[in-house]
Coordinates of C-alpha atoms in Angstrom, one line a residue:
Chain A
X64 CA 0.0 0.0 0.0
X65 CA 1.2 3.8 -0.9
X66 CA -0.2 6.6 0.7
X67 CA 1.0 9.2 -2.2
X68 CA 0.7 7.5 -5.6
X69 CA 1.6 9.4 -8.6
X70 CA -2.4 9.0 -9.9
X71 CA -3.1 11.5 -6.8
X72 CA -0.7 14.2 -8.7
X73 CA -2.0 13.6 -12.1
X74 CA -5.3 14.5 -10.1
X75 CA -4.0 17.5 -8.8
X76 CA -3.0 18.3 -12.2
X77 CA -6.4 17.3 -13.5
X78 CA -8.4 19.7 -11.1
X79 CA -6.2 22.7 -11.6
X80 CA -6.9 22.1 -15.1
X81 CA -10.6 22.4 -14.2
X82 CA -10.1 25.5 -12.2
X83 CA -8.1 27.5 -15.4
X84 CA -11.0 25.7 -17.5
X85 CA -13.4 27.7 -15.4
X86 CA -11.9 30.8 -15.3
X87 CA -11.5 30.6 -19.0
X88 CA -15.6 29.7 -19.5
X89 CA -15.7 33.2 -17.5
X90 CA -13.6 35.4 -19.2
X91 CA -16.1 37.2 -21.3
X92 CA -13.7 39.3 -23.3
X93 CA -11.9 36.0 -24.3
X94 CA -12.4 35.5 -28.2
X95 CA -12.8 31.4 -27.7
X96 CA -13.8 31.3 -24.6
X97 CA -16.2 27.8 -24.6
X98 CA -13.6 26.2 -27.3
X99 CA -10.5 27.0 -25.2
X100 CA -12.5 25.9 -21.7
X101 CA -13.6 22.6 -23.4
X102 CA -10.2 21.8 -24.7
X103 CA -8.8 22.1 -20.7
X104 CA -11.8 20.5 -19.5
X105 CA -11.0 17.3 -21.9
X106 CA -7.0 17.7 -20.9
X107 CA -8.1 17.1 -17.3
X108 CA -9.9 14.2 -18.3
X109 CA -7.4 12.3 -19.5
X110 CA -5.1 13.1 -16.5
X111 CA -7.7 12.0 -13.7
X112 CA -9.6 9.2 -16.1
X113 CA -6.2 7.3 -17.5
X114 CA -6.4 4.5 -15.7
X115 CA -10.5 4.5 -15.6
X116 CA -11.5 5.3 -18.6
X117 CA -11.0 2.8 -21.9
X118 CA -8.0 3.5 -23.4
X119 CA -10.0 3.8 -26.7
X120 CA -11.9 6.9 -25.0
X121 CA -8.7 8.4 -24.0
X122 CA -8.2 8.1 -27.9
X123 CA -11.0 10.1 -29.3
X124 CA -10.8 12.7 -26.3
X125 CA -7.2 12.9 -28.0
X126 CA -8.8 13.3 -31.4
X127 CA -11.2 16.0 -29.6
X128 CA -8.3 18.1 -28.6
X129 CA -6.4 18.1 -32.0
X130 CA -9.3 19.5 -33.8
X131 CA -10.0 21.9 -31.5
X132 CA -6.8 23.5 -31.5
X133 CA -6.3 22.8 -35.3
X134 CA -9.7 24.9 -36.0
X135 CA -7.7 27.4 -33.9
X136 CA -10.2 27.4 -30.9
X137 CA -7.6 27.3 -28.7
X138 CA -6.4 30.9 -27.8
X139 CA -4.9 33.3 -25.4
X140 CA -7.2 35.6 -23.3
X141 CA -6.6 39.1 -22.6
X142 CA -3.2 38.7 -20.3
X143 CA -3.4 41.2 -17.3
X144 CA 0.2 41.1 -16.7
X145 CA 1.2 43.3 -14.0
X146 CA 3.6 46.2 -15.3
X147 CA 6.9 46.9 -15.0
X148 CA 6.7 49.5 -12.5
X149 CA 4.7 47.0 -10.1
X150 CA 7.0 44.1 -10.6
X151 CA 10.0 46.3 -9.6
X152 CA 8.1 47.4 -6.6
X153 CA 7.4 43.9 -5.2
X154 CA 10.9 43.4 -6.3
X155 CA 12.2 46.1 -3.8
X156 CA 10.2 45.5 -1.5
X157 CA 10.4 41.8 -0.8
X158 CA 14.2 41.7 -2.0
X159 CA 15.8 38.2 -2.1
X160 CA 12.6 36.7 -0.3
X161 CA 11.3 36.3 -3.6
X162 CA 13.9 33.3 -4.4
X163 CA 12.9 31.1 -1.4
X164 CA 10.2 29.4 -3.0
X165 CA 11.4 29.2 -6.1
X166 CA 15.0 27.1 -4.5
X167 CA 12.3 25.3 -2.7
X168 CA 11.7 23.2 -5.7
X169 CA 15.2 21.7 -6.1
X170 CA 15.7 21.6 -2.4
X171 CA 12.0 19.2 -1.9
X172 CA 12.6 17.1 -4.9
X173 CA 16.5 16.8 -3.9
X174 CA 16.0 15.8 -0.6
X175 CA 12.4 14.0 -1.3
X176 CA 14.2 11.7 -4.0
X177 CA 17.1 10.3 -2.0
X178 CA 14.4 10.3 1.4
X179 CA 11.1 9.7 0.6
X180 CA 11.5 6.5 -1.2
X181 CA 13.1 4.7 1.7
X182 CA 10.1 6.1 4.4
X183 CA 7.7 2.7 4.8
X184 CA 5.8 0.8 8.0
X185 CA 5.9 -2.8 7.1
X186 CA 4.3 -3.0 3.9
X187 CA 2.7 0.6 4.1
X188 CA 4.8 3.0 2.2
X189 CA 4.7 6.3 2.2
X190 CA 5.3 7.0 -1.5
X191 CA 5.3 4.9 -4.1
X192 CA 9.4 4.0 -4.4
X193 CA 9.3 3.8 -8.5
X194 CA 7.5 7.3 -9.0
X195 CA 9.5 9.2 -6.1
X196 CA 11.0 11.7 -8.4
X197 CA 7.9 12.6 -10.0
X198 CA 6.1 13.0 -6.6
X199 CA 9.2 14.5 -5.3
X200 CA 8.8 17.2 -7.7
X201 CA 5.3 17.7 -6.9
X202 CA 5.1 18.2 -3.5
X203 CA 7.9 20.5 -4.2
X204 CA 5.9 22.5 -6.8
X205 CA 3.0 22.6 -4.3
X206 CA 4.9 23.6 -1.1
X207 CA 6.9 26.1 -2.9
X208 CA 3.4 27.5 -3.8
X209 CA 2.5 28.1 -0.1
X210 CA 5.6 29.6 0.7
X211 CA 5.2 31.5 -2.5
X212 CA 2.0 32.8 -1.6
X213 CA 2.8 33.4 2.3
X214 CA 6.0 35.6 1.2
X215 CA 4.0 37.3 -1.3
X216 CA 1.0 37.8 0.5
X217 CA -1.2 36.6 -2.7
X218 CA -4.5 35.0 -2.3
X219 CA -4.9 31.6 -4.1
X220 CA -6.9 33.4 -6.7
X221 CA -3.9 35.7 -8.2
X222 CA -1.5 32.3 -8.1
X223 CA -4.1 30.4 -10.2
X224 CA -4.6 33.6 -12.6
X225 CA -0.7 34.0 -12.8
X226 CA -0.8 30.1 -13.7
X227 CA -3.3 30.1 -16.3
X228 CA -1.7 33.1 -17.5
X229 CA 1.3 31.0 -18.2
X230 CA -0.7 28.1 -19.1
X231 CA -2.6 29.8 -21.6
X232 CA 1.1 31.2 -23.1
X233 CA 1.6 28.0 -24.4
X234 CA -1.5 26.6 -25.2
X235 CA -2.2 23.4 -27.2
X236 CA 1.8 22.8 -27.5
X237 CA 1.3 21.8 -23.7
X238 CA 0.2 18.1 -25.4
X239 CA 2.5 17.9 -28.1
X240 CA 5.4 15.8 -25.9
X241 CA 2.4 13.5 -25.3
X242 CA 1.0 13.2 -28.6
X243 CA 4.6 13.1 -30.0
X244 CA 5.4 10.2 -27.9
X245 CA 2.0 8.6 -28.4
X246 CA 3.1 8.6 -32.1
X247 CA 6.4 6.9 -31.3
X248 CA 4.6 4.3 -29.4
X249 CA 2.8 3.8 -32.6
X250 CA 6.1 4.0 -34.6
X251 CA 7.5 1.1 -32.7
X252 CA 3.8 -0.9 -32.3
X253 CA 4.3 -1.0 -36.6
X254 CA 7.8 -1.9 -36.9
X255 CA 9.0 1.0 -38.5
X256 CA 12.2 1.0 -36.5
X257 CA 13.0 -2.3 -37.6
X258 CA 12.6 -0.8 -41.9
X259 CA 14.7 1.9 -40.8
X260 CA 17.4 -0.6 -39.1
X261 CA 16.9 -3.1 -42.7
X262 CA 17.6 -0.1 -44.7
X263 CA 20.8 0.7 -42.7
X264 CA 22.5 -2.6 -42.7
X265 CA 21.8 -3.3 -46.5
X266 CA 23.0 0.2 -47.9
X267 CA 25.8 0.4 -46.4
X268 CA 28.8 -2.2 -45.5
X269 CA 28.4 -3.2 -42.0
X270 CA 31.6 -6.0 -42.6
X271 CA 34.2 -2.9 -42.4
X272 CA 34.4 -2.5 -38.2
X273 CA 34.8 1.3 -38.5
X274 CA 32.0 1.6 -41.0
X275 CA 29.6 -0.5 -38.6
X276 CA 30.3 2.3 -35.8
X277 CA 29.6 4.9 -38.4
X278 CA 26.1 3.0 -39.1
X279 CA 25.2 2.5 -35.4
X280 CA 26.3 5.9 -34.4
X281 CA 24.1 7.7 -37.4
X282 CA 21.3 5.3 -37.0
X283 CA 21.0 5.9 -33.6
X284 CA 20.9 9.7 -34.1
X285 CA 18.8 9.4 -37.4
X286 CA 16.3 7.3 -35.6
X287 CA 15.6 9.0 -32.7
X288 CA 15.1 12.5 -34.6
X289 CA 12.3 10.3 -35.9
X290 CA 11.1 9.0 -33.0
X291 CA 11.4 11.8 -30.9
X292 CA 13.0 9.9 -28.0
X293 CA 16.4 8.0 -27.9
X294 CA 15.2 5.3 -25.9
X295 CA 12.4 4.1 -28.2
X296 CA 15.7 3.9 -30.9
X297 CA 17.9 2.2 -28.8
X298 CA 16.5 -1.3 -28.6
X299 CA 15.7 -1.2 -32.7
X300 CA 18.9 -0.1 -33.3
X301 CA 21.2 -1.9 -31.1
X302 CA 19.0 -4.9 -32.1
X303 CA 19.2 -4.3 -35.8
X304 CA 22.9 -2.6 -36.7
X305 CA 24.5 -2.6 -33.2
X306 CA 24.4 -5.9 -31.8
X307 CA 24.9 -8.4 -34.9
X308 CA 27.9 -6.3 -36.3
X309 CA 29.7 -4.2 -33.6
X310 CA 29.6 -6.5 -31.2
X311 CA 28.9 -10.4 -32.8
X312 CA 30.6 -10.0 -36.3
X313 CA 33.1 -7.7 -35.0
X314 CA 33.7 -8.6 -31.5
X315 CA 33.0 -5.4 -29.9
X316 CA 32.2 -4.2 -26.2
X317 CA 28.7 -4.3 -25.9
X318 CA 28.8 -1.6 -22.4
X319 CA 31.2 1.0 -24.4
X320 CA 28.8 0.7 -27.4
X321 CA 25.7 0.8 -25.4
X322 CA 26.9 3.8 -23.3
X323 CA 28.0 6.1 -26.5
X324 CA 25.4 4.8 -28.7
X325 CA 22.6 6.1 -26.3
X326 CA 24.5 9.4 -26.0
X327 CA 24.6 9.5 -30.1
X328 CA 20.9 9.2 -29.9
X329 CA 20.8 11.9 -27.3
X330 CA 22.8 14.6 -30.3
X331 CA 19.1 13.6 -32.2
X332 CA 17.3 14.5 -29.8
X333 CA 18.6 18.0 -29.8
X334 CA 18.1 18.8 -33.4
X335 CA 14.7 17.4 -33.7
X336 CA 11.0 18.9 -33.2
X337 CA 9.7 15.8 -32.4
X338 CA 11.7 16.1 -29.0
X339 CA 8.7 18.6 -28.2
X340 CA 9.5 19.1 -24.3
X341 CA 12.8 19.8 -25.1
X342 CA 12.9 21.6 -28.1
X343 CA 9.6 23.0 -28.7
X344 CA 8.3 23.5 -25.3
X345 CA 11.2 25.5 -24.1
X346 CA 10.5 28.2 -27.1
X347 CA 7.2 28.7 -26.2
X348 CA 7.8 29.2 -22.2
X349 CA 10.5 31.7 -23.2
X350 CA 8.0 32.8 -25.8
X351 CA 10.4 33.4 -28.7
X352 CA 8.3 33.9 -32.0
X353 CA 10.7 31.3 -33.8
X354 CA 9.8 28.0 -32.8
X355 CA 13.0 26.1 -34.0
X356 CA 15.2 28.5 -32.2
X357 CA 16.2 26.0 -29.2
X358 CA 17.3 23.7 -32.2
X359 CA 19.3 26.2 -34.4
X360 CA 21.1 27.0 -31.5
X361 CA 21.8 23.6 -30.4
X362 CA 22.3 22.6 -33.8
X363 CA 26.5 22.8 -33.7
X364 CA 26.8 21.8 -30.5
X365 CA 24.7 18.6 -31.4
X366 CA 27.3 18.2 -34.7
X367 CA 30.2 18.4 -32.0
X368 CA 29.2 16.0 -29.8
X369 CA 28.1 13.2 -32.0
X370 CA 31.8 13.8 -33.9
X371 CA 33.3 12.9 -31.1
X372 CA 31.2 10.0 -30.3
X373 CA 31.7 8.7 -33.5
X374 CA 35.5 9.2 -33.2
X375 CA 35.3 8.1 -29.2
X376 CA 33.7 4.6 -30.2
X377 CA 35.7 3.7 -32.9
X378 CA 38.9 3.9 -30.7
X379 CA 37.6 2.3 -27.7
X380 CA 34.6 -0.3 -28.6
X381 CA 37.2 -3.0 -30.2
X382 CA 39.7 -2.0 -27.5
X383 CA 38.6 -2.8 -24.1
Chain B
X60 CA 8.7 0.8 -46.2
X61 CA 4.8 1.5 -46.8
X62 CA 5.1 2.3 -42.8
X63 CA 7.3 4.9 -43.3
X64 CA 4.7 7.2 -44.5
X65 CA 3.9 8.7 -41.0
X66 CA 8.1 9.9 -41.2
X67 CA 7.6 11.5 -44.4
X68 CA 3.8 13.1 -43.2
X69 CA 5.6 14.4 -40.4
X70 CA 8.3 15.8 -42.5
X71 CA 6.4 17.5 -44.7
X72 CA 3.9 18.5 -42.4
X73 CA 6.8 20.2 -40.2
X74 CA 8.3 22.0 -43.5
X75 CA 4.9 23.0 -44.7
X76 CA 4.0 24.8 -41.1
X77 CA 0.8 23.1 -40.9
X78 CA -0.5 22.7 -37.3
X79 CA 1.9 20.3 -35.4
X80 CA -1.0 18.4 -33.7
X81 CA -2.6 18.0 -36.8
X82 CA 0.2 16.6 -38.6
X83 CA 1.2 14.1 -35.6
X84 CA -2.2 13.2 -35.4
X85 CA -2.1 12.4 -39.5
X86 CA 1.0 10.3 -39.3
X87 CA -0.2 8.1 -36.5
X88 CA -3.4 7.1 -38.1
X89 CA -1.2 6.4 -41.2
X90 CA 1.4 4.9 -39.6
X91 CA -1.6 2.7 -37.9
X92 CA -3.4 1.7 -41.2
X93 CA -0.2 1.2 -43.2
X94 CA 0.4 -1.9 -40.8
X95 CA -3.1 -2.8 -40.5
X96 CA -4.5 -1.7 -37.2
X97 CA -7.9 -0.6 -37.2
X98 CA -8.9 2.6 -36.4
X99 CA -10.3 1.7 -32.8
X100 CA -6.9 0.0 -32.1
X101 CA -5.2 3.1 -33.4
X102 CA -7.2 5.0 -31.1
X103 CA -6.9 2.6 -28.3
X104 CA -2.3 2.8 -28.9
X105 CA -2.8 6.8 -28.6
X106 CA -4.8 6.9 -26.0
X107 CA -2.7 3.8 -24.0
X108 CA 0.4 5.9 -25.1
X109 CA -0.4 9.2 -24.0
X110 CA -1.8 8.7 -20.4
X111 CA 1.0 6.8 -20.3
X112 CA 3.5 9.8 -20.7
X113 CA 1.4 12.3 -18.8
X114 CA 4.9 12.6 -16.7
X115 CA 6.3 14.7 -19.4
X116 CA 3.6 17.4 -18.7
X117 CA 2.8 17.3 -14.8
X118 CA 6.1 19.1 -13.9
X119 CA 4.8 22.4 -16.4
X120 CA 1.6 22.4 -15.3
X121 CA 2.1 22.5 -11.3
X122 CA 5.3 24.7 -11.4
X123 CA 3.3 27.1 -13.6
X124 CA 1.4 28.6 -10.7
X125 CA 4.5 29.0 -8.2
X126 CA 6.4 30.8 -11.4
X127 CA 3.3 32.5 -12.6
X128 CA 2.9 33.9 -9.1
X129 CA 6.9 34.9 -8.0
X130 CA 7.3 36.4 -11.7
X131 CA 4.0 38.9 -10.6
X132 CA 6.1 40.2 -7.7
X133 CA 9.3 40.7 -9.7
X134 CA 11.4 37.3 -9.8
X135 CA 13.0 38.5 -13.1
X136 CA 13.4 41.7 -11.8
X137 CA 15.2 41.1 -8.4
X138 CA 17.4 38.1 -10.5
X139 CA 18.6 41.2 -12.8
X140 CA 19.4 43.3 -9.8
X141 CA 21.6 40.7 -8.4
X142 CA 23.3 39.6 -11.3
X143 CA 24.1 43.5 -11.7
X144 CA 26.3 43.4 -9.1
X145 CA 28.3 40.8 -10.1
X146 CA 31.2 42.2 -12.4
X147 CA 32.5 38.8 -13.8
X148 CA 28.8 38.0 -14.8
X149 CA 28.1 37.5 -18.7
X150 CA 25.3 35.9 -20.4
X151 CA 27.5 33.1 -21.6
X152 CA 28.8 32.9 -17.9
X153 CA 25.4 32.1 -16.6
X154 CA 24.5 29.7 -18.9
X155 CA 27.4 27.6 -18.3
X156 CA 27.4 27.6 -14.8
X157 CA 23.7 26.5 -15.1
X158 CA 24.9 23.7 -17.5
X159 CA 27.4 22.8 -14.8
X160 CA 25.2 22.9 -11.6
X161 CA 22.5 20.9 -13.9
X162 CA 24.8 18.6 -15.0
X163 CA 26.8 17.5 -12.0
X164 CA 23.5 17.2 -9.9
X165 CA 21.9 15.1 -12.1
X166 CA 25.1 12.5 -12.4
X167 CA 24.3 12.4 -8.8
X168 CA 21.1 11.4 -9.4
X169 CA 19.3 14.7 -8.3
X170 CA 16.9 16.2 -10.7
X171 CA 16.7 19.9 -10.2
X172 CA 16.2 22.5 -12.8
X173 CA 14.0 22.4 -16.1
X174 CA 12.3 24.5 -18.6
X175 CA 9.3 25.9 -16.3
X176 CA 11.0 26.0 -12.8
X177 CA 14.5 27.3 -13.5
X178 CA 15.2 28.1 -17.1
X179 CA 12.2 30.8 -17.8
X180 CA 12.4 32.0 -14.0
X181 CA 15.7 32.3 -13.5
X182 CA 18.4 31.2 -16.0
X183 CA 17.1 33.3 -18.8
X184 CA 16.3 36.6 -17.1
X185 CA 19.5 36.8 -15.4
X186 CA 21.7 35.7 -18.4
X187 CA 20.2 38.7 -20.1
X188 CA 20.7 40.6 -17.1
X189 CA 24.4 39.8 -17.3
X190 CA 24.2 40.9 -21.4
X191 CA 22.8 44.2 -20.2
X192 CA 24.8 45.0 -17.2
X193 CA 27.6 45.4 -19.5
X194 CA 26.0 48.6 -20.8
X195 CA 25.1 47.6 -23.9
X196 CA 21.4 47.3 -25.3
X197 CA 20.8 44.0 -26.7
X198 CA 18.7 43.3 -30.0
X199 CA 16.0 41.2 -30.6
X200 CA 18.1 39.1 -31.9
X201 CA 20.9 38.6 -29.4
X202 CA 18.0 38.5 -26.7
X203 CA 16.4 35.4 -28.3
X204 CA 19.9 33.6 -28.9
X205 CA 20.6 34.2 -25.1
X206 CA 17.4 32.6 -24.2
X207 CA 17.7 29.5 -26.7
X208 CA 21.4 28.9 -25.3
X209 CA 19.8 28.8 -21.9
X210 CA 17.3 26.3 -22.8
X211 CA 20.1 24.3 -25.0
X212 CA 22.4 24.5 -21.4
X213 CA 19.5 22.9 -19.6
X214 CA 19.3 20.2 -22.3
X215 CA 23.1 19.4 -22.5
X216 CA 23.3 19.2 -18.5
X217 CA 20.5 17.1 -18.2
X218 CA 21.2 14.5 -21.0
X219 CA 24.8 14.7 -20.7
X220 CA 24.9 14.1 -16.9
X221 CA 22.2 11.7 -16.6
X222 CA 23.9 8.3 -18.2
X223 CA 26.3 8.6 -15.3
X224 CA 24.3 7.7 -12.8
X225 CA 23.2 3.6 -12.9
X226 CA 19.9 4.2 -11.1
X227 CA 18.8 6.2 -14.1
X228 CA 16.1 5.6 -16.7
X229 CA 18.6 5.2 -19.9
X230 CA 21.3 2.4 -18.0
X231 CA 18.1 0.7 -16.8
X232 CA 16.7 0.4 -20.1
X233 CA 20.2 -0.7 -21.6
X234 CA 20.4 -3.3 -19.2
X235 CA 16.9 -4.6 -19.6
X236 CA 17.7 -5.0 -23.3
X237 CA 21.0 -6.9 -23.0
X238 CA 19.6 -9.1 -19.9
X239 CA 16.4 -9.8 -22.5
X240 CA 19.0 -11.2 -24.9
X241 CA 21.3 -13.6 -22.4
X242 CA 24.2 -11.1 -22.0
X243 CA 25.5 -9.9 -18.9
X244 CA 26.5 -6.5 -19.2
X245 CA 27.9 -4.2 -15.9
X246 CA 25.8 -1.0 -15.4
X247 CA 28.9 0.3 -14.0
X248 CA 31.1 -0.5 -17.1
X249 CA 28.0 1.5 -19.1
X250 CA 28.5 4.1 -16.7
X251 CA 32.0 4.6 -17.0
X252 CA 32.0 5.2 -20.4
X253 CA 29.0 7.8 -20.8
X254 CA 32.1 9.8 -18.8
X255 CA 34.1 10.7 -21.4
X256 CA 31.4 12.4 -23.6
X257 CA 29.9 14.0 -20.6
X258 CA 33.0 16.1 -20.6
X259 CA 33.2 16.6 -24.1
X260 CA 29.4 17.7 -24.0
X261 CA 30.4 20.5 -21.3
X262 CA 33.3 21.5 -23.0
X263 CA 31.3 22.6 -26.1
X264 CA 28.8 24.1 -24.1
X265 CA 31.9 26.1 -22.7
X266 CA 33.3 26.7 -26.9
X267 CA 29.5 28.0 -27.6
X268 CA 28.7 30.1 -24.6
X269 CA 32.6 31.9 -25.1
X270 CA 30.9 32.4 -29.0
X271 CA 27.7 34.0 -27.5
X272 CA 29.5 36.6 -25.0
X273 CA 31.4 37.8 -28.5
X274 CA 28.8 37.7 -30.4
X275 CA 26.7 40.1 -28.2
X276 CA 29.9 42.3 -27.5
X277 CA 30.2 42.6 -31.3
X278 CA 26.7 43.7 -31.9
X279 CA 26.7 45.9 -29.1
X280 CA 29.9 47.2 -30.6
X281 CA 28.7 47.5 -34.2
X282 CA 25.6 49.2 -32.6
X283 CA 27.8 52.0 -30.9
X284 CA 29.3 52.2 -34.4
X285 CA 26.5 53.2 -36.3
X286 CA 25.2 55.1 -33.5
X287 CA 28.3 57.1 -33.5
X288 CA 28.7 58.3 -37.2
X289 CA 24.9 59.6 -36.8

């Protein structure tokens, strides 16, 4: 038995999507007001209903969601951002109170991971040990609210407008890591990583040791701007190019290749899109007008990196 | 290689601008009928798949409030006071000690940081703080390559730093996939030998940052320039 599960924070999440839902159904001067409501309204759905609802449901709800934000129902109210002059104010006034809630976040899920985990009665634990980062982080989002709020001396309706103001900033791309990995679950579900792996190890020739770690390296990289996600490549990869020439044909070792190929696939995952909540994401919360701008800048240092890989495994994986 | 229609959708969708949710959407249910699911089992993968990765949104949504709230009464602001006073600060400075902190923690297996609760917050307004305490007004420009080399210093700590710990998602996963095919394969050895890149990693986050500090120095410079012959 848990006492905190990680359901109980998707719930939280769930209801505070209700509450901006709300507020949004009540903004009259908001130009989609019942569109942009329903589309937070069916978010919070899916993060209290997962594990109730059909997975099938979940689906459609999905569905829901995409067309309302593709028929561009989705939009930003009027923000009521406090000025400059005010924020400097509070800023003098409250001096380097301000930062105590905001370290409080680290400092919670810090001290939460490497504690909390360990914290049980007999069978009665007090978190559940596999989710303790994630619930880490949560309780440290939700304390440093109360601390935020006490130094401040904002009532819990100006934290939830300040929220959904921010919310609101980035708008349906708040999904997109979701949907983005939903469609990499689908990727693998199909076999497409093993067509991409095929297509590797005929066109070019795997027998040359170097050239396999060339292969391996790119695949690796190539497959995960795919997919999004350098874990869903790894087993496809390793399994098609990896394993069978590096390390059987070739007589490589199999930790030195897994260890740099995962971080090849990592150099994909910064020049690609479909790494929404690290590329995309980012450029909306630091609401830059180009949304590729995270990636063009992490474009040479991606290049860099995966040279050196490249160069790193060829010298050590049929060393060692 | 009929299944590799939802790539090419997605490739096209992306370089034709059309909505991104849209697109995904498209190349899933291609993806799905191209190997022969039905459209309730398509439905059924993309709802399985995305309740399944609701992680990747909780930590936006619940720091959003707490941000929201400390940005109202001048976060940003008191950040760029502080950063003032510091004479060795520059926006390339900031961002690699960030990178450093980020990535050091998390080889310890301590997540701190992200996108919502430190880069927007914190990272990003004081790194242009640093930029602006030098006297110089920045352009649009300059301002939106500090804040991208902020969010690509959170990125680089995190994935850099992470494959050194052995209680971490990506050495798990490693070693579920060789134990799944008879080989015994040390966590420790995999490791070990993320090291060596983790270094390299930081080390071009050092080469870029050093760019972006001459870069904005240049364009403040060219800027006094023009200013001048006026």
């Amino acid at each position: 038995m848990k006492i905190i599960t990680v359901e109980a924070c998707y719930a939280v999440v769930g209801l505070y999507l209700f509450v901006l839902a709300g507020r949004i159904a009540g903004e009259r001067e908001h130009p989609r007001r019942w569109g942009s409501a329903l589309f937070w309204v069916l978010l919070g759905v899916t993060f209290i209903g997962a594990k109730i609802l059909p997975p099938t449901l979940v689906g459609y709800l999905v569905v829901a969601m995409v067309v309302l934000a593709a028929t561009g129902q989705v939009t930003r109210g009027a923000s009521h951002e406090a000025s400059r002059e005010e924020r400097l104010g509070h800023a003098e006034r409250l001096k380097n109170r301000i930062f105590w809630p905001a370290l409080l976040i680290p400092a919670t899920a810090a001290v939460g991971t490497l504690v909390l985990g360990e914290l049980h009665y007999g069978e009665v634990w007090l978190v559940e040990p596999k989710q303790v980062t994630l619930i880490a982080l949560s309780l440290g989002a939700m304390l440093a609210l109360i601390a935020a709020m006490r130094t401040t001396g904002a009532s819990v309706g100006t934290a939830s407008r300040e929220g959904s103001r921010l919310l609101q900033t980035l708008g349906w791309s708040l999904i997109l890591p979701q949907m983005l990995a939903a469609l990499g679950g689908i990727f693998a579900k199909a076999g497409v990583g093993e067509v991409v792996a095929g297509l590797v190890a005929q066109a070019v020739p795997t027998g040359v040791p170097w050239v396999a770690v060339v292969a391996y390296c790119a695949g690796m990289a190539l497959f995960t701007m795919v997919m999004g996600n350098a874990f869903a490549a790894f087993a496809v990869i390793t399994g098609g190019i990896g394993l069978p020439f590096i390390v059987i044909l070739h007589g490589g070792n199999p930790a030195i290749m897994a260890a740099i190929g995962m971080l090849s696939g990592y150099c994909g995952t910064l020049l690609t899109p479909m790494a929404a909540n690290f590329n995309l994401v980012p450029a909306m919360l630091l609401e830059l007008d180009d949304k590729h701008a995270v990636i063009k800048a992490q474009v040479p240092l991606a290049l860099v990196i995966f040279a050196a890989n490249v160069i790193l495994m060829m010298v050590l994986v049929y060393r060692f | 290689m009929i299944k590799l229609i939802g790539v090419a959708l997605i490739a096209a969708g992306f370089a034709l601008r059309l909505n991104t949710l849209l697109v995904v959407l498209a190349a899933g249910l291609a993806t799905g009928f191209a190997a022969g699911f039905s459209l309730n089992e398509i439905m059924a993968m993309i709802g399985k798949y995305f309740s399944d990765n609701r992680a990747m949104t909780l930590p936006i949504v619940l720091m959003l409030p707490v941000v929201g709230l400390l940005e109202r009464y001048g976060l940003k602001e008191r950040a760029e006071v502080l950063i003032r006073r510091s004479k060795a600060a520059t926006a390339g400075r900031v961002i690699l000690l960030y990178t450093a902190v980020r990535q050091i923690s998390i080889s310890l297996g301590v997540s701190i940081g992200g996108h919502a609760g430190a880069v927007r917050p914190l990272v990003a307004p004081m790194a242009e703080a640093a930029a602006r305490g030098r006297g110089v007004e920045l352009s649009a420009a300059s301002v939106v390559s500090i804040r991208a080399h902020a969010a690509a210093g959170e990125n680089i700590g995190n994935f850099f730093g992470e494959d050194i710990f052995i209680a971490v998602g990506a050495i798990l996963l490693m070693k579920g996939f060789f134990d799944a095919q008879g080989m015994n394969v040390s966590v420790w050895a995999m490791a070990l030998w993320g090291i060596p890149t983790a270094f390299i990693a930081f080390g071009a986050m050092w080469w870029r940052c050093r760019l972006l500090d001459r870069r904005i120095e240049q364009a403040a410079a060219d800027e006094q320039k023009a200013g001048g012959g006026q």
